[in-house]
CSV table of C-alpha atoms and ligand atoms in Angstrom, one decimal:
chain,number,residue,atom,x,y,z
A,1,MET,CA,102.4,123.3,74.1
A,2,THR,CA,104.1,120.7,76.2
A,3,ARG,CA,107.0,118.6,75.5
A,4,PRO,CA,105.7,115.1,74.8
A,5,ILE,CA,107.1,113.1,77.6
A,6,ARG,CA,105.5,111.8,80.8
A,7,VAL,CA,106.0,109.2,83.5
A,8,GLU,CA,102.8,107.3,84.4
A,9,ILE,CA,102.4,105.9,87.9
A,10,ASP,CA,99.9,103.1,88.4
A,11,LEU,CA,98.9,103.4,92.0
A,12,SER,CA,96.7,100.3,92.0
A,13,ALA,CA,99.8,98.3,91.0
A,14,ILE,CA,101.6,99.6,94.1
A,15,LYS,CA,98.6,98.5,96.2
A,16,HIS,CA,98.8,95.0,94.6
A,17,ASN,CA,102.6,94.9,95.1
A,18,TYR,CA,102.3,95.9,98.7
A,19,ARG,CA,99.9,93.1,99.3
A,20,GLN,CA,102.1,90.6,97.5
A,21,SER,CA,105.1,91.6,99.6
A,22,ARG,CA,103.2,91.6,102.9
A,23,ASN,CA,101.6,88.2,102.1
A,24,LYS,CA,105.1,86.7,101.9
A,25,ALA,CA,105.5,87.5,105.6
A,26,LEU,CA,102.2,87.0,107.2
A,27,GLY,CA,102.4,87.9,110.9
A,28,SER,CA,105.0,90.6,110.3
A,29,LEU,CA,104.3,94.3,110.1
A,30,ALA,CA,105.2,95.6,106.7
A,31,TYR,CA,106.7,99.0,106.6
A,32,ALA,CA,106.5,100.3,103.0
A,33,VAL,CA,109.9,101.9,102.1
A,34,ILE,CA,109.2,105.3,100.5
A,35,LYS,CA,112.6,106.9,100.6
A,36,ALA,CA,113.9,108.8,97.6
A,37,ASN,CA,110.4,110.2,96.9
A,38,ALA,CA,109.1,106.6,96.9
A,39,TYR,CA,111.8,105.5,94.4
A,40,GLY,CA,110.7,108.3,92.1
A,41,HIS,CA,106.9,107.4,92.3
A,42,GLY,CA,106.0,110.3,94.7
A,43,SER,CA,106.0,109.6,98.4
A,44,LEU,CA,102.9,111.5,99.3
A,45,GLU,CA,100.8,109.8,96.6
A,46,VAL,CA,102.2,106.4,97.5
A,47,ALA,CA,101.5,106.9,101.2
A,48,GLN,CA,98.0,108.1,100.5
A,49,THR,CA,97.4,105.0,98.3
A,50,LEU,CA,98.6,102.7,101.0
A,51,ALA,CA,97.1,104.8,103.9
A,52,ASP,CA,94.3,102.2,104.6
A,53,GLU,CA,96.5,99.2,104.7
A,54,ALA,CA,100.2,99.8,105.2
A,55,ASP,CA,101.4,99.0,108.7
A,56,GLY,CA,103.9,101.8,108.5
A,57,PHE,CA,106.2,103.7,106.3
A,58,ALA,CA,110.0,104.1,106.3
A,59,MET,CA,112.0,107.0,104.7
A,60,LEU,CA,115.0,109.1,105.3
A,61,ASN,CA,114.1,112.8,105.8
A,62,LEU,CA,112.2,114.3,108.7
A,63,GLU,CA,110.9,116.9,106.2
A,64,ASP,CA,109.2,114.1,104.2
A,65,ALA,CA,107.8,112.5,107.3
A,66,LEU,CA,106.4,115.8,108.5
A,67,ALA,CA,104.8,116.3,105.1
A,68,LEU,CA,103.0,113.0,105.5
A,69,ARG,CA,101.8,113.9,108.9
A,70,LYS,CA,100.5,117.2,107.6
A,71,ALA,CA,98.6,115.3,104.9
A,72,GLY,CA,96.9,113.3,107.5
A,73,ILE,CA,98.9,110.1,107.4
A,74,ARG,CA,98.6,108.5,110.8
A,75,GLN,CA,100.6,105.3,110.4
A,76,PRO,CA,103.9,104.7,112.2
A,77,LEU,CA,106.8,106.4,110.4
A,78,THR,CA,110.4,105.5,110.8
A,79,LEU,CA,113.5,107.4,109.6
A,80,LEU,CA,115.9,104.8,108.4
A,81,GLU,CA,119.1,106.8,109.2
A,82,GLY,CA,117.6,108.4,112.3
A,83,PRO,CA,118.0,112.1,113.3
A,84,PHE,CA,120.8,114.0,111.4
A,85,GLU,CA,121.0,116.7,114.1
A,86,LYS,CA,119.9,117.0,117.7
A,87,GLN,CA,117.1,119.4,116.9
A,88,GLU,CA,115.4,116.8,114.9
A,89,THR,CA,115.0,114.5,117.8
A,90,LEU,CA,112.5,116.9,119.4
A,91,LEU,CA,110.3,117.2,116.3
A,92,MET,CA,110.4,113.4,115.8
A,93,ALA,CA,109.2,112.8,119.3
A,94,ALA,CA,106.5,115.5,119.0
A,95,HIS,CA,105.1,114.0,115.8
A,96,GLY,CA,105.5,110.3,116.7
A,97,ILE,CA,108.2,109.7,114.2
A,98,ALA,CA,110.5,106.8,115.0
A,99,GLY,CA,114.2,106.8,114.0
A,100,ALA,CA,117.1,104.4,113.7
A,101,ILE,CA,119.8,105.1,116.3
A,102,HIS,CA,123.0,103.8,114.8
A,103,SER,CA,125.8,105.8,116.5
A,104,GLU,CA,127.1,107.2,119.8
A,105,HIS,CA,126.5,110.8,118.8
A,106,GLN,CA,122.8,110.1,118.4
A,107,LEU,CA,122.7,108.5,121.9
A,108,ALA,CA,124.2,111.6,123.3
A,109,TRP,CA,121.5,113.8,121.6
A,110,LEU,CA,118.8,111.6,123.1
A,111,ALA,CA,120.4,111.5,126.6
A,112,ASP,CA,120.0,115.2,127.0
A,113,GLY,CA,116.8,115.6,125.1
A,114,HIS,CA,113.8,116.8,126.9
A,115,PHE,CA,110.8,115.3,125.1
A,116,LYS,CA,107.9,117.2,126.6
A,117,HIS,CA,105.4,116.1,123.9
A,118,GLY,CA,105.8,112.4,123.8
A,119,ALA,CA,108.5,109.8,123.9
A,120,PHE,CA,111.2,109.3,121.2
A,121,ASP,CA,110.7,105.9,119.5
A,122,ALA,CA,114.2,104.4,118.9
A,123,TRP,CA,115.0,101.6,116.5
A,124,LEU,CA,118.4,100.3,117.6
A,125,LYS,CA,120.5,99.7,114.5
A,126,VAL,CA,123.1,96.9,114.4
A,127,ASN,CA,126.0,96.7,112.0
A,128,SER,CA,125.9,93.1,111.1
A,129,GLY,CA,128.5,93.3,108.3
A,130,MET,CA,127.4,95.9,105.8
A,131,ASN,CA,129.6,98.5,107.6
A,132,ARG,CA,127.6,101.6,106.8
A,133,LEU,CA,125.5,102.3,109.9
A,134,GLY,CA,125.0,100.6,113.2
A,135,PHE,CA,126.5,99.5,116.5
A,136,GLN,CA,128.8,96.5,116.4
A,137,PRO,CA,127.1,93.4,117.9
A,138,ARG,CA,129.3,93.6,121.0
A,139,GLN,CA,128.1,97.2,121.6
A,140,VAL,CA,124.5,96.4,121.4
A,141,ARG,CA,123.9,95.3,125.0
A,142,LEU,CA,125.2,98.6,126.4
A,143,ALA,CA,123.5,100.8,123.8
A,144,ALA,CA,120.2,99.1,124.5
A,145,GLN,CA,120.7,99.6,128.2
A,146,GLN,CA,121.5,103.3,127.8
A,147,LEU,CA,118.4,103.8,125.7
A,148,ARG,CA,116.3,102.0,128.2
A,149,ASN,CA,117.6,104.1,131.0
A,150,MET,CA,116.7,107.4,129.2
A,151,GLN,CA,113.6,109.2,130.2
A,152,ASP,CA,111.1,109.7,127.4
A,153,VAL,CA,112.8,107.3,125.1
A,154,THR,CA,111.1,104.1,124.1
A,155,LEU,CA,113.3,101.4,122.6
A,156,SER,CA,110.8,99.6,120.3
A,157,THR,CA,112.8,97.7,117.7
A,158,VAL,CA,116.2,96.2,116.9
A,159,MET,CA,117.2,96.4,113.3
A,160,THR,CA,119.8,95.6,110.7
A,161,HIS,CA,120.2,95.8,107.0
A,162,PHE,CA,121.5,93.1,104.5
A,163,ALA,CA,124.2,93.8,102.0
A,164,SER,CA,123.7,90.7,99.7
A,165,ALA,CA,120.2,89.4,100.2
A,166,ASP,CA,119.7,89.7,96.5
A,167,ASP,CA,122.8,87.7,95.3
A,168,GLU,CA,124.4,84.3,95.9
A,169,ARG,CA,126.2,85.5,99.1
A,170,GLY,CA,122.8,85.7,100.8
A,171,VAL,CA,122.2,86.6,104.4
A,172,ALA,CA,123.8,83.8,106.4
A,173,ASP,CA,126.9,85.6,107.7
A,174,GLN,CA,125.0,88.7,108.7
A,175,TRP,CA,122.2,86.7,110.3
A,176,GLN,CA,124.6,84.7,112.3
A,177,ARG,CA,126.1,87.9,113.7
A,178,PHE,CA,122.8,89.7,114.2
A,179,GLU,CA,120.3,87.1,115.4
A,180,PRO,CA,121.7,86.1,118.8
A,181,ILE,CA,122.2,89.7,120.0
A,182,ALA,CA,118.9,90.8,118.6
A,183,ARG,CA,117.1,88.0,120.3
A,184,GLU,CA,118.9,88.8,123.6
A,185,THR,CA,117.3,92.3,123.6
A,186,GLY,CA,113.9,90.8,123.6
A,187,LEU,CA,112.8,93.5,121.1
A,188,PRO,CA,110.8,93.1,117.9
A,189,ILE,CA,113.2,92.5,115.1
A,190,SER,CA,113.4,94.3,111.7
A,191,ALA,CA,115.8,93.0,109.1
A,192,ALA,CA,114.2,92.0,105.8
A,193,ASN,CA,114.4,94.2,102.7
A,194,SER,CA,112.6,93.1,99.5
A,195,ALA,CA,115.1,90.4,98.6
A,196,ALA,CA,114.9,88.9,102.1
A,197,VAL,CA,111.1,89.1,102.1
A,198,PHE,CA,111.0,87.0,99.0
A,199,ARG,CA,113.9,84.7,99.7
A,200,TYR,CA,114.7,84.3,103.4
A,201,PRO,CA,111.5,83.7,105.5
A,202,HIS,CA,113.5,83.1,108.6
A,203,THR,CA,114.5,86.8,108.6
A,204,HIS,CA,111.0,88.1,108.5
A,205,CYS,CA,110.4,88.3,112.3
A,206,GLU,CA,108.2,91.2,113.5
A,207,ARG,CA,108.8,94.0,110.9
A,208,ILE,CA,109.7,93.7,107.2
A,209,ARG,CA,110.9,96.7,105.0
A,210,PRO,CA,110.1,96.1,101.4
A,211,GLY,CA,111.1,98.8,98.9
A,212,ILE,CA,111.7,97.9,95.3
A,213,THR,CA,109.0,95.2,95.1
A,214,LEU,CA,106.3,97.8,96.0
A,215,TYR,CA,107.2,99.4,92.7
A,216,GLY,CA,107.0,96.2,90.7
A,217,CYS,CA,110.6,95.4,90.2
A,218,SER,CA,112.6,92.3,91.2
A,219,PRO,CA,115.7,92.8,93.4
A,220,PHE,CA,117.2,89.7,91.9
A,221,GLU,CA,119.4,89.7,88.8
A,222,GLY,CA,118.1,88.0,85.7
A,223,GLN,CA,114.5,88.2,86.9
A,224,THR,CA,111.6,90.7,86.5
A,225,GLY,CA,108.9,91.7,88.9
A,226,ARG,CA,106.4,89.7,86.9
A,227,ASP,CA,108.3,86.5,87.9
A,228,LEU,CA,107.5,87.4,91.5
A,229,GLY,CA,103.9,88.2,90.8
A,230,LEU,CA,104.4,91.9,90.8
A,231,ILE,CA,103.1,94.6,88.5
A,232,PRO,CA,105.4,97.4,87.3
A,233,ALA,CA,104.1,100.7,88.5
A,234,MET,CA,106.1,103.1,86.4
A,235,THR,CA,105.9,103.7,82.7
A,236,LEU,CA,108.3,106.3,81.1
A,237,SER,CA,107.3,107.2,77.6
A,238,ALA,CA,107.9,110.0,75.1
A,239,ASP,CA,106.8,110.7,71.5
A,240,ILE,CA,108.6,110.8,68.2
A,241,ILE,CA,109.2,114.4,67.2
A,242,ALA,CA,111.2,113.9,64.0
A,243,VAL,CA,112.0,111.1,61.5
A,244,GLN,CA,115.4,110.6,59.8
A,245,HIS,CA,116.4,108.4,56.9
A,246,LEU,CA,120.0,107.3,57.0
A,247,GLN,CA,122.0,105.9,54.2
A,248,PRO,CA,125.0,103.5,54.7
A,249,GLY,CA,127.8,105.6,56.2
A,250,ASP,CA,125.6,108.2,57.9
A,251,ASN,CA,126.0,108.8,61.6
A,252,VAL,CA,123.5,109.9,64.3
A,253,GLY,CA,123.9,112.0,67.4
A,254,TYR,CA,126.9,113.2,69.3
A,255,GLY,CA,130.2,111.4,69.0
A,256,CYS,CA,129.1,109.4,65.9
A,257,CYS,CA,128.8,106.3,68.0
A,258,TYR,CA,126.5,104.7,65.5
A,259,THR,CA,127.1,104.5,61.7
A,260,ALA,CA,124.4,103.0,59.5
A,261,ASP,CA,125.6,100.0,57.5
A,262,LYS,CA,122.3,99.8,55.6
A,263,PRO,CA,119.4,102.2,54.9
A,264,ILE,CA,117.5,102.8,58.1
A,265,ARG,CA,114.7,104.9,59.4
A,266,LEU,CA,115.1,106.6,62.8
A,267,GLY,CA,112.6,108.2,65.2
A,268,ILE,CA,113.9,111.1,67.3
A,269,VAL,CA,112.3,110.8,70.7
A,270,ALA,CA,111.7,113.7,73.2
A,271,CYS,CA,113.6,112.0,76.0
A,272,GLY,CA,117.2,112.4,77.1
A,273,TYR,CA,119.5,112.2,80.0
A,274,ALA,CA,118.1,115.4,81.5
A,275,ASP,CA,114.9,113.4,81.9
A,276,GLY,CA,116.7,110.6,83.6
A,277,TYR,CA,117.2,108.3,80.7
A,278,PRO,CA,120.8,107.1,81.1
A,279,ARG,CA,123.4,108.5,78.8
A,280,SER,CA,125.3,105.2,79.2
A,281,ALA,CA,122.6,103.3,77.3
A,282,PRO,CA,124.3,101.4,74.4
A,283,ASN,CA,122.9,100.9,70.9
A,284,GLY,CA,120.0,98.5,71.1
A,285,THR,CA,118.8,99.3,74.6
A,286,PRO,CA,115.2,98.0,74.4
A,287,VAL,CA,112.2,100.2,73.8
A,288,SER,CA,108.6,99.5,72.6
A,289,ILE,CA,106.7,101.4,69.9
A,290,GLY,CA,103.0,100.4,69.6
A,291,GLY,CA,103.8,97.1,71.2
A,292,VAL,CA,106.7,96.3,68.8
A,293,ARG,CA,110.1,95.9,70.2
A,294,SER,CA,112.9,98.1,69.0
A,295,GLY,CA,116.1,99.6,70.4
A,296,THR,CA,118.0,102.9,70.8
A,297,VAL,CA,120.4,104.0,68.2
A,298,GLY,CA,123.5,106.2,68.9
A,299,ARG,CA,124.3,108.2,72.0
A,300,VAL,CA,121.5,109.6,74.2
A,301,SER,CA,121.7,113.4,74.3
A,302,MET,CA,120.4,115.7,76.9
A,303,ASP,CA,116.9,116.1,75.5
A,304,MET,CA,116.6,113.5,72.8
A,305,LEU,CA,117.4,110.0,71.8
A,306,ALA,CA,117.0,108.0,68.6
A,307,VAL,CA,115.2,104.7,68.0
A,308,ASP,CA,115.1,102.3,65.1
A,309,LEU,CA,111.9,102.5,63.1
A,310,THR,CA,113.0,100.5,60.1
A,311,HIS,CA,110.8,97.6,60.8
A,312,ILE,CA,107.9,99.6,62.2
A,313,GLU,CA,106.4,101.2,59.1
A,314,HIS,CA,103.3,102.6,60.8
A,315,ALA,CA,105.4,104.5,63.4
A,316,GLY,CA,106.2,108.2,62.8
A,317,ILE,CA,105.8,111.7,64.2
A,318,GLY,CA,103.7,111.5,67.3
A,319,SER,CA,104.1,107.8,67.9
A,320,ARG,CA,104.6,107.0,71.5
A,321,VAL,CA,107.8,105.2,72.5
A,322,VAL,CA,107.8,103.3,75.8
A,323,LEU,CA,111.2,103.6,77.3
A,324,TRP,CA,110.3,101.4,80.3
A,325,GLY,CA,107.1,100.0,81.8
A,326,ALA,CA,104.9,97.0,81.4
A,327,GLU,CA,106.0,96.4,77.8
A,328,VAL,CA,109.7,97.0,78.4
A,329,PRO,CA,110.7,95.7,81.9
A,330,LEU,CA,112.8,98.3,83.7
A,331,GLU,CA,115.0,95.5,84.8
A,332,ASN,CA,115.9,94.7,81.2
A,333,VAL,CA,116.7,98.4,80.5
A,334,ALA,CA,118.9,98.5,83.6
A,335,ALA,CA,120.7,95.3,82.6
A,336,SER,CA,121.4,96.7,79.2
A,337,VAL,CA,122.8,99.9,80.7
A,338,GLY,CA,124.8,98.1,83.4
A,339,THR,CA,122.9,99.4,86.4
A,340,ILE,CA,119.9,98.4,88.5
A,341,ALA,CA,116.2,99.2,88.3
A,342,TYR,CA,116.5,101.2,91.5
A,343,GLU,CA,118.8,103.8,90.0
A,344,LEU,CA,116.7,104.3,86.9
A,345,MET,CA,113.4,104.7,88.8
A,346,CYS,CA,114.9,107.2,91.2
A,347,GLY,CA,116.6,109.1,88.4
A,348,VAL,CA,113.5,110.4,86.5
A,349,THR,CA,113.9,114.1,86.8
A,350,LEU,CA,111.5,116.8,88.0
A,351,ARG,CA,110.9,118.2,84.5
A,352,VAL,CA,109.1,115.0,83.5
A,353,PRO,CA,105.4,115.4,84.4
A,354,LYS,CA,104.0,112.6,86.6
A,355,LEU,CA,100.5,111.2,85.7
A,356,TYR,CA,98.8,109.1,88.3
A,357,ARG,CA,96.2,106.5,87.4
B,1,PLP,C1,116.3,101.0,101.1
B,1,PLP,C2,116.1,100.2,102.3
B,1,PLP,C3,115.2,99.2,102.4
B,1,PLP,C4,114.4,98.7,101.2
B,1,PLP,O1,115.3,98.0,100.3
B,1,PLP,P1,114.7,97.3,99.0
B,1,PLP,O2,115.9,96.5,98.4
B,1,PLP,O3,114.3,98.3,98.0
B,1,PLP,O4,113.6,96.4,99.4
B,1,PLP,C5,115.1,98.5,103.6
B,1,PLP,N1,115.8,98.9,104.7
B,1,PLP,C6,116.7,99.9,104.6
B,1,PLP,C7,117.5,100.3,105.8
B,1,PLP,C8,116.9,100.6,103.4
B,1,PLP,O5,117.8,101.6,103.4
């Protein structure tokens, strides 16, 4: 007896998408970004799928990186926010896990670290305008010098991150601030996220960091992954567990945010916001039932939502409703809801079983 909902992950699509992304930047090493449990796709499964071909992986948590090492992943691993406490620097060095060094306090940890089991691999992070992490461009020369003077620390890369590579602002301002100082260090450069990989070849340099495109979605508004030659990797679907016939004036769900103005037939679907389907989805958010387009009706509840079956006579109890996936681009659902594909793919909750194929 299982609740009829599942999220299917197409690992061969991720392989295809990795190649598509890497082929945009031939000559660069492509670090597959698998933070947030590989954007909800399962970081271990994704890493294992790409183990033969990825040049490296980037993530946030040491714990996740150690799990990959335990599972036999030998590729370079980089923690994008670096160590969160001093103790982590020792484990990172011991397991060959590189990390961004973005602030003075991390420099201090490294300066009195004693890395007996291998050097700490530092990626010096520059704040080129996003103002989250990184040294100011004018501080970079000194920080690089300090790192180079430390015993058992290897300064391998200089990096930055773009705030607007996906929109009309682009990367020009940040690139202008970053590039001269990055070049001056003489280090390999890593700057490009997915949007820059696809749109700004001059930022590719030595190491790219594609994330969202690996999972088959476009970082650009008004476009889907298909437009970039990508294949969506995630399909969220659930079955109809009840059918309701509404007459004009009848409501559905909490808050009566939908009132029928004609006779309609509704399917009640075993998916709600506790599964990660956004409660903010308005009436008419796209779904697909047996290949036929329909939309949500009324407010999404914790464990259920309603879809319109009026025009799909053959659909009933047990019919499968695709909430997003190949038939219903995640980007379109996100646009309906007023968010981005990233948030929806990361938001699928643990109670939804993952099926890999
Ligand atoms: C998340 C992240 C990426 C990947 O971004 P996408 O837009 O998913 O390609 C790259 N670099 C850093 C530092 C990140 O945090």
